[in-house]
CSV table of C-alpha atoms in Angstrom, one decimal:
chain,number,residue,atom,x,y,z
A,1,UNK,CA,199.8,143.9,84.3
A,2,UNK,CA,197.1,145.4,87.0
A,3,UNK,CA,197.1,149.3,87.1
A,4,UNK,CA,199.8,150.5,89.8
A,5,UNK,CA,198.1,151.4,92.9
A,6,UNK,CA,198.5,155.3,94.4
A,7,UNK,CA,201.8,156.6,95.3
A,8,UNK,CA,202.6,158.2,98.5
A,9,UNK,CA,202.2,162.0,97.1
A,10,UNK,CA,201.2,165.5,98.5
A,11,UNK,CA,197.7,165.4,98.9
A,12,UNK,CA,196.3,168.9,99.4
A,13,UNK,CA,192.4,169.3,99.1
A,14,UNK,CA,190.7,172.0,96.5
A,15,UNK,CA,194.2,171.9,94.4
A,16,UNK,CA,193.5,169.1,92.5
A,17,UNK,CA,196.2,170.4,89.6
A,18,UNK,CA,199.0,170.3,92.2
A,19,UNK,CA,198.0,166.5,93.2
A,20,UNK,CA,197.8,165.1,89.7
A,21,UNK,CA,201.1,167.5,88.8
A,22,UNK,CA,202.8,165.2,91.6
A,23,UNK,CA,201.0,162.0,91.0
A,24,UNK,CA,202.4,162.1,86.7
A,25,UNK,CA,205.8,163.3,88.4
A,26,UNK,CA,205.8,160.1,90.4
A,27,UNK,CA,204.3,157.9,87.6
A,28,UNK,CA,206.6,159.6,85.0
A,29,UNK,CA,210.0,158.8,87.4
A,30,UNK,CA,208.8,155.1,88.0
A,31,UNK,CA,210.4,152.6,85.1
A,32,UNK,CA,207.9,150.5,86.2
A,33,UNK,CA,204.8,152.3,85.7
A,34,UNK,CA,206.4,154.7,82.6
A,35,UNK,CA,207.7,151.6,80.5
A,36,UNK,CA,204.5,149.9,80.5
A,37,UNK,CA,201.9,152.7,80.9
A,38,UNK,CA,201.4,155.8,79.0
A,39,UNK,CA,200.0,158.9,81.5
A,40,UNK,CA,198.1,162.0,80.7
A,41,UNK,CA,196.9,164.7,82.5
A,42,UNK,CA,193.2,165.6,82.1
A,43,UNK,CA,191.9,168.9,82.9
A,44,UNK,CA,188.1,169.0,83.0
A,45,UNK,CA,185.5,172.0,82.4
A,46,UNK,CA,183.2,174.2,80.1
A,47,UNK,CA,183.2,177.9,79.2
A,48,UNK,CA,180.7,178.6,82.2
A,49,UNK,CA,183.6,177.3,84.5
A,50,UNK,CA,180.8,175.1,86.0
A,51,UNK,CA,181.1,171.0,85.9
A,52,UNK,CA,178.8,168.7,87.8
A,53,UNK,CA,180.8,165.9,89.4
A,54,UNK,CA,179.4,162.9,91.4
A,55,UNK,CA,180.9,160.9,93.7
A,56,UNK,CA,183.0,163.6,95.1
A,57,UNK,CA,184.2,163.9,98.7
A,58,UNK,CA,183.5,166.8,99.5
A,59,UNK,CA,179.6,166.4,98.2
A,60,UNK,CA,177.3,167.8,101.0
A,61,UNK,CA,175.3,164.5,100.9
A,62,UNK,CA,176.6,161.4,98.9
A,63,UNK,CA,173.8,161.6,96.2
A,64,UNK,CA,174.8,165.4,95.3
A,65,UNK,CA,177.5,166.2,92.9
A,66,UNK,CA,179.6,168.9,93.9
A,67,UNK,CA,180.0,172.2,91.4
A,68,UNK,CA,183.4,172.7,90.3
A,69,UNK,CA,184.9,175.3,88.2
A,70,UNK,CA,187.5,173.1,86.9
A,71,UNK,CA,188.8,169.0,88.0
A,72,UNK,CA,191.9,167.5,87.0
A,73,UNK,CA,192.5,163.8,87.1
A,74,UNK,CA,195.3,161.8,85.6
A,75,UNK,CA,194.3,158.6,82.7
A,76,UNK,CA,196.8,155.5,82.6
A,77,UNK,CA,196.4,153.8,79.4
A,78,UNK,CA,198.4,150.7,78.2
A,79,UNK,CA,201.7,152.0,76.0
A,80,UNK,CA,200.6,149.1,73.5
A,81,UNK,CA,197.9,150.6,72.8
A,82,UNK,CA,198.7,154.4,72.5
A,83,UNK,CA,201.6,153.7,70.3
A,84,UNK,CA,199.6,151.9,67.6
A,85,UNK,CA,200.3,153.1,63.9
A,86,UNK,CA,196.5,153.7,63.5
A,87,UNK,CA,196.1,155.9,66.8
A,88,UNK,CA,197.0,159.1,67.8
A,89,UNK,CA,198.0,159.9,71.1
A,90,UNK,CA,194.0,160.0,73.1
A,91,UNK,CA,193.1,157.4,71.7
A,92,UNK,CA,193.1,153.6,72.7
A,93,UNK,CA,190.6,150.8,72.2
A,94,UNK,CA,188.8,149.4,75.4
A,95,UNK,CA,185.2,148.3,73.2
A,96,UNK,CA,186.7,145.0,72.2
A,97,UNK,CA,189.2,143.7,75.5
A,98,UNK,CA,188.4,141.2,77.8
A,99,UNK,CA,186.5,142.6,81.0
A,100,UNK,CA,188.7,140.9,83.7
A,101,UNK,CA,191.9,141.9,81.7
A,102,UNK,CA,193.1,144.4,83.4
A,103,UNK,CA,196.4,145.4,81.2
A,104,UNK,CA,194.3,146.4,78.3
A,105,UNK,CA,192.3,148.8,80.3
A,106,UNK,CA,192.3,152.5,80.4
A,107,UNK,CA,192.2,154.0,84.2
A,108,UNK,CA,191.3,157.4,86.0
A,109,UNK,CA,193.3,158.3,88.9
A,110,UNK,CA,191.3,160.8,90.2
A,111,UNK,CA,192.4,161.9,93.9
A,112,UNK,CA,188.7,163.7,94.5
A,113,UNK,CA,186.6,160.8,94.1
A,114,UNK,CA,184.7,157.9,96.4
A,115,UNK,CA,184.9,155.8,93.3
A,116,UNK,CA,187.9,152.8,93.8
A,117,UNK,CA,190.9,154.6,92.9
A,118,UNK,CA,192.1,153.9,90.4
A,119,UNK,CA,188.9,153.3,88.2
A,120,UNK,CA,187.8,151.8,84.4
A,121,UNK,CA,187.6,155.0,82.7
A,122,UNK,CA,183.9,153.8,81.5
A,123,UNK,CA,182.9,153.1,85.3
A,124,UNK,CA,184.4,156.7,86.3
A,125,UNK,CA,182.6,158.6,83.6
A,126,UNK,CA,179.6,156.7,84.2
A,127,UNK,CA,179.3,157.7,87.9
A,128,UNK,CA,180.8,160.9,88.1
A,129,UNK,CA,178.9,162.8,85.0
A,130,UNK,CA,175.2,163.4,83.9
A,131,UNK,CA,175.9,166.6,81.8
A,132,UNK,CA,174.8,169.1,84.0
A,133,UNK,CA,176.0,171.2,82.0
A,134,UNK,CA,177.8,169.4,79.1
A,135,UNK,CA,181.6,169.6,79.8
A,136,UNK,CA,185.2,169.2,78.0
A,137,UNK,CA,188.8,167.4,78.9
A,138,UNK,CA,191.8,169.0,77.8
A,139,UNK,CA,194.1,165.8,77.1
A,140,UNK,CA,197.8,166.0,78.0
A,141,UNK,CA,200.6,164.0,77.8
A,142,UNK,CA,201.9,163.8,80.9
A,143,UNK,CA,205.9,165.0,80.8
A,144,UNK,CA,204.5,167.8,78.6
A,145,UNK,CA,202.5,168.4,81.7
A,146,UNK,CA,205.4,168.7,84.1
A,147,UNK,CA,207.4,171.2,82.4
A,148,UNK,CA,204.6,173.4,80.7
A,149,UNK,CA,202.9,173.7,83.6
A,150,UNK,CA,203.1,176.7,86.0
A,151,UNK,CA,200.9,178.4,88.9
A,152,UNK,CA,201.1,180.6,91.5
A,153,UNK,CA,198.2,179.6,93.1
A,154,UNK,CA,196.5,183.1,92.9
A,155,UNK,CA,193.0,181.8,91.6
A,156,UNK,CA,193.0,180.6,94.6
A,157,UNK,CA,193.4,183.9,96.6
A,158,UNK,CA,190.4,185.8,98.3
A,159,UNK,CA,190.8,189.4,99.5
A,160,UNK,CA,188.6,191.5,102.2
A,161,UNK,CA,187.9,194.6,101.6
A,162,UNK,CA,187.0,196.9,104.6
A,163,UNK,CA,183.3,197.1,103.5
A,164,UNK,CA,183.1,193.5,103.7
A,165,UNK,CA,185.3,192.5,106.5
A,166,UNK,CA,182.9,192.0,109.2
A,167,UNK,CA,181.4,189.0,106.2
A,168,UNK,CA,184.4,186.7,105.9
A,169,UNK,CA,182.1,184.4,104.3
A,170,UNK,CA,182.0,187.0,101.1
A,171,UNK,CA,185.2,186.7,99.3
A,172,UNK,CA,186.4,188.9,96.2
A,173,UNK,CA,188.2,187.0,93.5
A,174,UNK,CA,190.7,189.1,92.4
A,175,UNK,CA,192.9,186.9,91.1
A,176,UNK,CA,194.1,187.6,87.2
A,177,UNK,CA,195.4,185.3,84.7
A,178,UNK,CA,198.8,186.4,84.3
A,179,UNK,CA,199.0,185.4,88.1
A,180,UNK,CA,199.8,189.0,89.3
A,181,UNK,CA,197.3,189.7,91.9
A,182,UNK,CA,195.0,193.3,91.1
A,183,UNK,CA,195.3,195.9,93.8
A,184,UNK,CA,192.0,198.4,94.3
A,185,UNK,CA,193.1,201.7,92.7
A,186,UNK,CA,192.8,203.0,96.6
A,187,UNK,CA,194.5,200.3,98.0
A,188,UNK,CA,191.8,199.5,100.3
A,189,UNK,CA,192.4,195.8,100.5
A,190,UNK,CA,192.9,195.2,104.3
A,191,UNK,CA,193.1,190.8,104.3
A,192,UNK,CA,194.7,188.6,102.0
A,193,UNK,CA,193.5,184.8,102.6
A,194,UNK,CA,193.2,181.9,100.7
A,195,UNK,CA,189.6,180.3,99.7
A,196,UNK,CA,191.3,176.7,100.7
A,197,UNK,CA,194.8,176.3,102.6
A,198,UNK,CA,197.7,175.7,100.2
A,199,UNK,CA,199.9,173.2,100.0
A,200,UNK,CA,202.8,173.2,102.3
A,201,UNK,CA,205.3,173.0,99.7
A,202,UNK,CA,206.6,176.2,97.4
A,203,UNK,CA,204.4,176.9,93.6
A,204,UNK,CA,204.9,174.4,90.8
A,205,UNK,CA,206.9,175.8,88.1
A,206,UNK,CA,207.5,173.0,84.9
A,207,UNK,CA,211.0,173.4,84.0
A,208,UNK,CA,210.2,175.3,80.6
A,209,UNK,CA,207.8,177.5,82.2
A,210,UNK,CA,210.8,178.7,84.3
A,211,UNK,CA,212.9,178.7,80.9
A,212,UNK,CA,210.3,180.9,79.8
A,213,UNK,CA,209.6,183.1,82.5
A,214,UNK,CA,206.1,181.8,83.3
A,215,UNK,CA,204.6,182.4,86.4
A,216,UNK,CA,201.3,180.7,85.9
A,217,UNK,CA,199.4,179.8,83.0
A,218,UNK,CA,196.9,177.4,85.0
A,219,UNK,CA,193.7,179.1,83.8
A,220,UNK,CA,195.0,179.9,80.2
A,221,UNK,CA,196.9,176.9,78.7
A,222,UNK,CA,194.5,174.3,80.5
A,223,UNK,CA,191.7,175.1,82.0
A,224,UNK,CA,190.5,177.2,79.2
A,225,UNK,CA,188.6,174.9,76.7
A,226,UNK,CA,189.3,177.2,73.7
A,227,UNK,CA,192.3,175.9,71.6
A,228,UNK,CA,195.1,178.9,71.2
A,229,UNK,CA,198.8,179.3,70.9
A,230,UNK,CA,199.0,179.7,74.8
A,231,UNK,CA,197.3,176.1,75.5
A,232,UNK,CA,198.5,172.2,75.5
A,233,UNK,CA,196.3,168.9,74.6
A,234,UNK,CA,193.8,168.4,72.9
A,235,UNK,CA,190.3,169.0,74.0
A,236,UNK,CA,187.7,166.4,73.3
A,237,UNK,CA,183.9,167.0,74.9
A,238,UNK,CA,182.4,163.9,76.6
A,239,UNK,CA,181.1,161.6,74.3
A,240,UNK,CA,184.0,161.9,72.4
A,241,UNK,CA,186.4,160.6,75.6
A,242,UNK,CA,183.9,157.7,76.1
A,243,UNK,CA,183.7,156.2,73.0
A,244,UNK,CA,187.4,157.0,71.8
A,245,UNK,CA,189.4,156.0,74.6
């Protein structure tokens, strides 16, 4: 069967964890798409926190890539396929299937992109990547996804100090990653903004994160590229997710 076409979801632009979060929510609750499809979660970036992407919307000029620190798109991949004895969970074979059969197909919903949405993973990676510089995906399954995962959105908060309030064009990340936003030892801050506009809706907090008190774990369990006891997936660097998947 043809890859299901985009849900009606949230769509909020710069948070591109909290639109794939809701997209695998909607996939994940659809017998449709769940019984036939297996879904992942794929966060994307390097330990420079700098990945080259083209194709992407908010490019400057359409033959630019735009400089993210992190991307997060979300890979459909027949069950069939993921659930042979021989294959572990990122893997599926795509080398050998018909072109024009579309079931047997891996695809990359990626919300971001001008590419056709969804796209063949091989066309995605093809047009959206040149290694500049060399990047990772953290693979993960998609309901351990929705209840590991928790933010508060404070990487995305900017704050003004007086010296540079007359620049609102300088912003200070101050943002930590246990969430908890740092205060200047004089308390000088005078504005607290975002860099983008958040959703409209309240933080995402998976339901073991809230079982385990986490506020937001965003930048350390899946951004991060390192493997640790705080992160999910498994990371696999871009050769690897073009040839094995």
């Amino acid at each position: 069967m043809p890859p299901p076409p985009l849900p009606k979801t949230p769509y909020t632009s710069c948070y591109c964890e909290e639109n794939i979060y809701l997209l695998a929510q909607a996939f994940l609750g659809n017998p449709d798409v769940s019984r036939h499809w297996e879904i992942f979660v794929v966060f994307i970036s390097n330990s420079s926190k700098s990945v080259a992407l083209w194709n992407q919307k908010r490019a400057l000029e359409q033959d630019l890539p735009v400089v993210w620190d992190y991307h997060v798109v979300l890979l459909l991949g027949p069950r069939e396929e993921f659930q042979h004895p021989t294959r572990d969970m990122t893997r599926t074979a795509t080398a050998s299937v018909d072109a024009e059969d579309k079931s047997n197909k891996v695809w990359i919903y990626d919300c971001d992109t001008r590419l056709p949405l969804p796209c063949v993973l091989e066309d995605y990676m093809f047009s959206t990547f040149m290694d500049v510089p060399p990047h990772y995906e953290r693979i993960i399954p998609g309901d351990v996804f929705l209840k590991q995962f928790a933010s508060d959105r404070s990487h995305m908060v900017s704050v003004l100090t007086p010296f540079d309030a007359h620049m609102p064009q300088y912003f200070k990340l101050v943002a930590e990653d246990d969430g908890a936003v740092s205060q200047a030892s004089d308390q000088a801050w005078t504005d607290l903004k975002y860099m983008a506009p958040p959703p409209s809706y309240e933080p995402i907090r998976g339901t073991s994160a809230v079982e385990k008190g986490v506020v937001n774990n965003l930048m350390s369990s899946f951004v991060d590229m390192a493997s640790s006891e705080r992160t999910f997936g498994h990371v696999i660097d871009k050769a690897a997710m073009s040839t094995r998947m």
